[in-house]
Coordinates of C-alpha atoms in Angstrom, one line a residue:
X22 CA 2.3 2.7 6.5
X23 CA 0.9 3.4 3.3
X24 CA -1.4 1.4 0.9
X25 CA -2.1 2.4 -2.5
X26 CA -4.6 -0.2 -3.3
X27 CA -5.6 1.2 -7.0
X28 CA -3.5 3.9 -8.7
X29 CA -5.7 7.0 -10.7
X30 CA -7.0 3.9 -13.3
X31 CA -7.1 0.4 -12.8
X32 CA -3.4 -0.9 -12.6
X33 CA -2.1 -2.2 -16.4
X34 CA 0.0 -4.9 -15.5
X35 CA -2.2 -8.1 -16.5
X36 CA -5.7 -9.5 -18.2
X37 CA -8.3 -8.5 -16.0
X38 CA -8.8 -11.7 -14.0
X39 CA -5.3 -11.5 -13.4
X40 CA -5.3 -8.1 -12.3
X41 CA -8.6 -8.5 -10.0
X42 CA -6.4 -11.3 -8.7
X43 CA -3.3 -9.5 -7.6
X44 CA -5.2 -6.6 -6.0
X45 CA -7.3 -9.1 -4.0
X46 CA -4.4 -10.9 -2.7
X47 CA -2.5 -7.9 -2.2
X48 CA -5.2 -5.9 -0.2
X49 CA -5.5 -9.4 2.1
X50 CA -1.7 -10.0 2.2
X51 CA -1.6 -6.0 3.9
X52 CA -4.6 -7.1 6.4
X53 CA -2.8 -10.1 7.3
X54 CA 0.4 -8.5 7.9
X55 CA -1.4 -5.4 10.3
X56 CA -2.7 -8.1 12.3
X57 CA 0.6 -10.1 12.6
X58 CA 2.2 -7.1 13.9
X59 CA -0.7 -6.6 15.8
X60 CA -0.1 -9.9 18.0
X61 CA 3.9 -8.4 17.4
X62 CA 2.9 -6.2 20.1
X63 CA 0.5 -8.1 22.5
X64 CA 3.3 -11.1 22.9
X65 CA 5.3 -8.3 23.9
X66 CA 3.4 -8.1 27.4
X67 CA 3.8 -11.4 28.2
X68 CA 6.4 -13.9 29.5
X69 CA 8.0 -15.0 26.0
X70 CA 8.6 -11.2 25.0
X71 CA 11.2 -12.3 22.3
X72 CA 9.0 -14.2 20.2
X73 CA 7.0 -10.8 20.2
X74 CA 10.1 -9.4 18.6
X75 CA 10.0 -12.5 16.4
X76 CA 6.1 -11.8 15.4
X77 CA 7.2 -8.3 14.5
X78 CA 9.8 -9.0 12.1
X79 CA 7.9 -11.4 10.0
X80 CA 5.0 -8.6 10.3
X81 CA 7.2 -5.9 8.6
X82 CA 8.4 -8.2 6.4
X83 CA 5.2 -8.4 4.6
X84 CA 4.5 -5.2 4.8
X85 CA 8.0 -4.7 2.7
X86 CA 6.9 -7.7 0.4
X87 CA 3.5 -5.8 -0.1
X88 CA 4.7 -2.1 -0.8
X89 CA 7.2 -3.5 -3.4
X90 CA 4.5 -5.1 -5.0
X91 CA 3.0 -1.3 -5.2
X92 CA 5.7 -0.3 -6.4
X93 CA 6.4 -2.8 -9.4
X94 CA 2.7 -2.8 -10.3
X95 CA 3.0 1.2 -10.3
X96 CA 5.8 0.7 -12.7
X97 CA 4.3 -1.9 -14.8
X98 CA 1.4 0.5 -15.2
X99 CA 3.6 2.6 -17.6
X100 CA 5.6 -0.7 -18.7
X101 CA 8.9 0.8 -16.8
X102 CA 9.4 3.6 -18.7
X103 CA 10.8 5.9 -16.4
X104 CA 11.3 8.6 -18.9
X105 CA 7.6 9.2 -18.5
X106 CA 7.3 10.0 -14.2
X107 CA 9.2 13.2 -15.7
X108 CA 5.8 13.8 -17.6
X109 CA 3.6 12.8 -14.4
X110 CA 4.6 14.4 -11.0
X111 CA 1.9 12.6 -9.5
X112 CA 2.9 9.3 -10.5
X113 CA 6.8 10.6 -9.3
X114 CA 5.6 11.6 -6.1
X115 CA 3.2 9.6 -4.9
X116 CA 2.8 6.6 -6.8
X117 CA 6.5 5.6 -6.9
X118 CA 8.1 7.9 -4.3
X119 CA 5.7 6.9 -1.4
X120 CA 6.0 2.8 -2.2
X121 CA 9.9 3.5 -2.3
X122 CA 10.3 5.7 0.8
X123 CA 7.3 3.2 2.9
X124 CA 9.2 0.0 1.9
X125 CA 12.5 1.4 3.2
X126 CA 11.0 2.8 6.3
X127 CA 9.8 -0.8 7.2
X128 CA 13.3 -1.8 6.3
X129 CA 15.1 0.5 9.0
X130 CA 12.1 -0.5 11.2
X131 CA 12.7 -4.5 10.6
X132 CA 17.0 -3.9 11.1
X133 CA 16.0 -1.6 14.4
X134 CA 13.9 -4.5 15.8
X135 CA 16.0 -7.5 14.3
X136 CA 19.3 -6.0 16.4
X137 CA 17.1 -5.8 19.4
X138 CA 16.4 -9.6 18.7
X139 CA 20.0 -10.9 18.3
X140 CA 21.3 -8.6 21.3
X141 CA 18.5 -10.8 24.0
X142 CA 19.3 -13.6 22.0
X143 CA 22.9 -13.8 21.5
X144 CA 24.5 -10.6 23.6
X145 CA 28.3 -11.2 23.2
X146 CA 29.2 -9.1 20.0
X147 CA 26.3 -7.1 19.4
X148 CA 27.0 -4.9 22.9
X149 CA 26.9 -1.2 22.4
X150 CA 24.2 -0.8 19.4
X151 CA 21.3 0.2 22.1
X152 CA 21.5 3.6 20.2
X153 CA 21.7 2.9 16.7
X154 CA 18.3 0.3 17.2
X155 CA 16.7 3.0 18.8
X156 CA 17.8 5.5 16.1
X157 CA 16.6 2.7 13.2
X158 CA 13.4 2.9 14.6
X159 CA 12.9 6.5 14.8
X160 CA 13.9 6.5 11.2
X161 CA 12.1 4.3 10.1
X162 CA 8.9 5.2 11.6
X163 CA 9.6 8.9 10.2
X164 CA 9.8 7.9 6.9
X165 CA 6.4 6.0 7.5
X166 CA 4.8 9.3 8.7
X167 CA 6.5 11.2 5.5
X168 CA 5.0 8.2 3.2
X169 CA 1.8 8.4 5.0
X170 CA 1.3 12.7 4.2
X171 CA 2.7 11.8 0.6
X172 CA 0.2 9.1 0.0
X173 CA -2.8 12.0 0.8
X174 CA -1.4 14.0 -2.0
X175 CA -3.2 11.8 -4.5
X176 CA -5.2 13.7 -6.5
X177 CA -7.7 12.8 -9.5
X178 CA -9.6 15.2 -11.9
X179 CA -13.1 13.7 -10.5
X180 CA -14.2 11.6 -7.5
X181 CA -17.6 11.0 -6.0
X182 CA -18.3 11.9 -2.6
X183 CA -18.7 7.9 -1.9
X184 CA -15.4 7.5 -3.5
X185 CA -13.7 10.3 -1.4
X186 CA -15.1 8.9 1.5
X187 CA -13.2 5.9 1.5
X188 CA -9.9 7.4 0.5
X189 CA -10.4 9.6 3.6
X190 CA -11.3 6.1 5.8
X191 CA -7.6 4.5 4.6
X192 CA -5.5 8.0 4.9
X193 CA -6.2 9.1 7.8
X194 CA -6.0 5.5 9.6
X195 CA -2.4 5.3 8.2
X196 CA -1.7 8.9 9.0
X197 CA -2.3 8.7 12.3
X198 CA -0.8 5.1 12.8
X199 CA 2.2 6.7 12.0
X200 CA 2.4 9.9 13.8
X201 CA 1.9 7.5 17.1
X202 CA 4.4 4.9 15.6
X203 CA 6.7 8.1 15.4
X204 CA 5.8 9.5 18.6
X205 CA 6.2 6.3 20.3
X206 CA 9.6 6.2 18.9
X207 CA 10.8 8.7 20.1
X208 CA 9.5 8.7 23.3
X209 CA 10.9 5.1 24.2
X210 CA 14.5 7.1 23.0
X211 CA 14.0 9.7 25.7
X212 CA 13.3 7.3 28.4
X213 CA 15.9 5.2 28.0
X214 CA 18.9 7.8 27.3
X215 CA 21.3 7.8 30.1
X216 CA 20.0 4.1 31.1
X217 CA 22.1 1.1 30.8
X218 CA 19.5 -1.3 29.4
X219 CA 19.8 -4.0 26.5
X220 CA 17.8 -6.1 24.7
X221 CA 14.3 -6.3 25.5
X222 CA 14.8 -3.6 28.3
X223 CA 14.8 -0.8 25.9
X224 CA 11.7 -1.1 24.8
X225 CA 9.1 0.7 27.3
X226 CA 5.2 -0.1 28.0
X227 CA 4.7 3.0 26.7
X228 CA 6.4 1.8 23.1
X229 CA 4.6 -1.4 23.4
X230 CA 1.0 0.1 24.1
X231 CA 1.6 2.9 22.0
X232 CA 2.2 0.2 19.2
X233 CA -0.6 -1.5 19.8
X234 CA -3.0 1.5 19.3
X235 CA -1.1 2.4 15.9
X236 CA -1.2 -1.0 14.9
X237 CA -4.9 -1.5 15.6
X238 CA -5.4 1.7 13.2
X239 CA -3.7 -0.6 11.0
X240 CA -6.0 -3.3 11.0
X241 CA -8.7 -0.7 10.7
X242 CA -7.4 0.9 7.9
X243 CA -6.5 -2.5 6.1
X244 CA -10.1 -3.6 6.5
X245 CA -11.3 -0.6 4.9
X246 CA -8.8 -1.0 1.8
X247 CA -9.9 -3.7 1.1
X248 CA -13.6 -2.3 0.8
X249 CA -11.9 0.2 -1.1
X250 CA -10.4 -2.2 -3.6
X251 CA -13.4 -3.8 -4.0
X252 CA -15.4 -0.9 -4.8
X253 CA -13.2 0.4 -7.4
X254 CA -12.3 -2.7 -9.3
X255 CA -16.5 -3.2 -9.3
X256 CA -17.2 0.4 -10.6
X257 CA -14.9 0.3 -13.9
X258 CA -13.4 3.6 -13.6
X259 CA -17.4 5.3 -14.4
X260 CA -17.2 7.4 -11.1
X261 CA -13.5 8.1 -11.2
X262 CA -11.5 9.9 -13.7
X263 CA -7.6 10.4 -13.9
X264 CA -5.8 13.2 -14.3
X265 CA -5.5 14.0 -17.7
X266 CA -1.8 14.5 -19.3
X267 CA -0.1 11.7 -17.2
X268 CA 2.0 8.9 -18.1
X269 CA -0.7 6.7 -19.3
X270 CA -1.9 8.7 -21.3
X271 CA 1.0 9.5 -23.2
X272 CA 2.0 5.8 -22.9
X273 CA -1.4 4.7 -24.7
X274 CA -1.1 7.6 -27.2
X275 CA 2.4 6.1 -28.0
X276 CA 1.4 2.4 -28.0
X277 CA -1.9 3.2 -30.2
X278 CA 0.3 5.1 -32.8
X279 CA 2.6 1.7 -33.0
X280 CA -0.5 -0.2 -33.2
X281 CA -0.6 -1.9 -29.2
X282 CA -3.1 -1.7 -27.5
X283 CA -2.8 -2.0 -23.5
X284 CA -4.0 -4.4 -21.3
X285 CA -7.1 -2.0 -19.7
X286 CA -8.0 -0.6 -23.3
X287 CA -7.9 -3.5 -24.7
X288 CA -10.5 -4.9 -21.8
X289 CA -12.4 -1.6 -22.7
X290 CA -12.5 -2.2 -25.7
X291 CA -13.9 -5.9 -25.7
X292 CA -16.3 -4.5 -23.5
X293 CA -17.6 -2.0 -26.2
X294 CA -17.4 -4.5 -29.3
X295 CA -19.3 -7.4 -27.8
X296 CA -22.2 -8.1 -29.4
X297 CA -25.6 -7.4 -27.7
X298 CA -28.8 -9.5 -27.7
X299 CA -31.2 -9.2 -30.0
X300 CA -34.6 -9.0 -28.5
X301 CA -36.4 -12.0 -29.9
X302 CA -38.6 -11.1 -32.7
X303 CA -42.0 -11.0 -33.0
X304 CA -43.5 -13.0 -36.1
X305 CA -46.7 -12.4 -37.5
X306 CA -48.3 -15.1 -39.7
X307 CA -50.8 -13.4 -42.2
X308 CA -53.3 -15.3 -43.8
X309 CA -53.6 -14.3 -47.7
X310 CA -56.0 -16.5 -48.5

């Protein structure tokens, strides 16, 4: 799973407040969801193993709700004007690609898991599609992984070491969580080909506690996203600078020449035209007589 907190510049899509807003809730929504899926995987050990299945659905769900929202708020960065990712392979690739192939990776992984549930649940009619859940998941949890070496692609003209530091504490969370996810996958397939189990007997312990590890790498990487989004929402773009020719730019050269002004330039700019404070003057009473 992938989580692009903060593009190359602040995300465009709203007045500041607005924007520190979304990215706050978003960066939550993603810790929330880790640890859902989290407790996904524990209730799996225990008696009532379906309404693990349950937990897990409603975990993945919000991880699809919260990648969309990378996606749109990607998009809205450069107002939806796809003609310019053709300018900016970084915002193709990366910034659009890895939200798009992340949220449909959770998708496979959320139809995998919800045949699983309607098979213990209901059984007549859904006989027969042991192998296309346990194929959903190993898609899915590939495209994760693919999402997850995409997302470390991401590449600016200047960071700090400090900066760089926490990039490295989300990606390699999320890169690993995925290779296990994967791994776990595809393990669980090779155990159970030739067997005659349904339901909740093709998942293995192996799956489950394999899941559990990857999803506490989750949690960890969640946590430190949202230090992350902290950090660069607080700093104002002074320790890190964009790649130069990209879509924004040419979308703010564009706007500028027909007199708009974006959102974040237009925050810049208030910033840079507010008045400043006088020191009080001194005055000095002479005496002429």
């Amino acid at each position: 799973m992938v989580k692009l907190a903060t593009a190359r510049e602040i995300r465009m899509y709203g007045p500041r407040r607005i924007r520190e807003r979304s990215e706050y809730t978003n960066a939550g929504l993603y810790v929330f969801s880790t640890i859902v899926l989290l407790c996904g995987f524990i209730a799996l050990l225990s008696k009532e193993a379906k309404s693990g299945l349950v937990v897990l659905l409603v975990g993945l769900g919000l991880i699809i709700v919260v990648n969309l929202h990378d996606l749109l708020a990607h998009l809205a960065g450069i107002r939806y004007q796809m003609r310019l990712m053709e300018l900016d392979t970084q915002l193709m690739l990366v910034e659009v690609a890895v939200p798009v192939v992340q949220a449909v990776g959770g998708f496979l992984f959320f139809v995998g898991i919800l045949l699983l549930v309607l098979q213990a649940d209901r059984g007549c009619g859904y006989d027969r599609i042991e192998v296309h859940a346990l194929n959903l998941l190993i898609a899915g949890n590939s495209l994760w992984l693919l999402g997850s070496i995409h997302n470390s692609c991401q590449i600016y003209e200047h960071t700090d070491a400090h900066i760089q530091i926490l990039q490295q504490s989300v990606h390699l969370p999320f890169l690993v969580a995925s290779l296990l996810f994967l791994a776990g996958a595809i393990l669980n397939f090779r155990q159970e080909n030739g067997q005659h189990h349904h339901g909740l007997h093709l998942l293995t312990h192996s799956w489950v506690w394999i899941g559990i590890v990857a999803s506490s790498l989750l949690v960890i990487g969640g946590f430190t996203n949202v230090i992350k989004v902290i950090k660069m929402l607080q700093m104002d773009g002074t320790r890190l600078e964009k790649l130069r020719g990209g879509a924004q730019e040419w979308l703010i050269e564009d706007l500028e020449r027909k007199g708009e002004t974006p959102f974040l330039i237009e925050g810049q700019r208030r910033k840079r035209t507010r008045p400043t404070e006088s020191p009080p003057l001194n005055v000095i009473l002479v005496d002429r007589t």
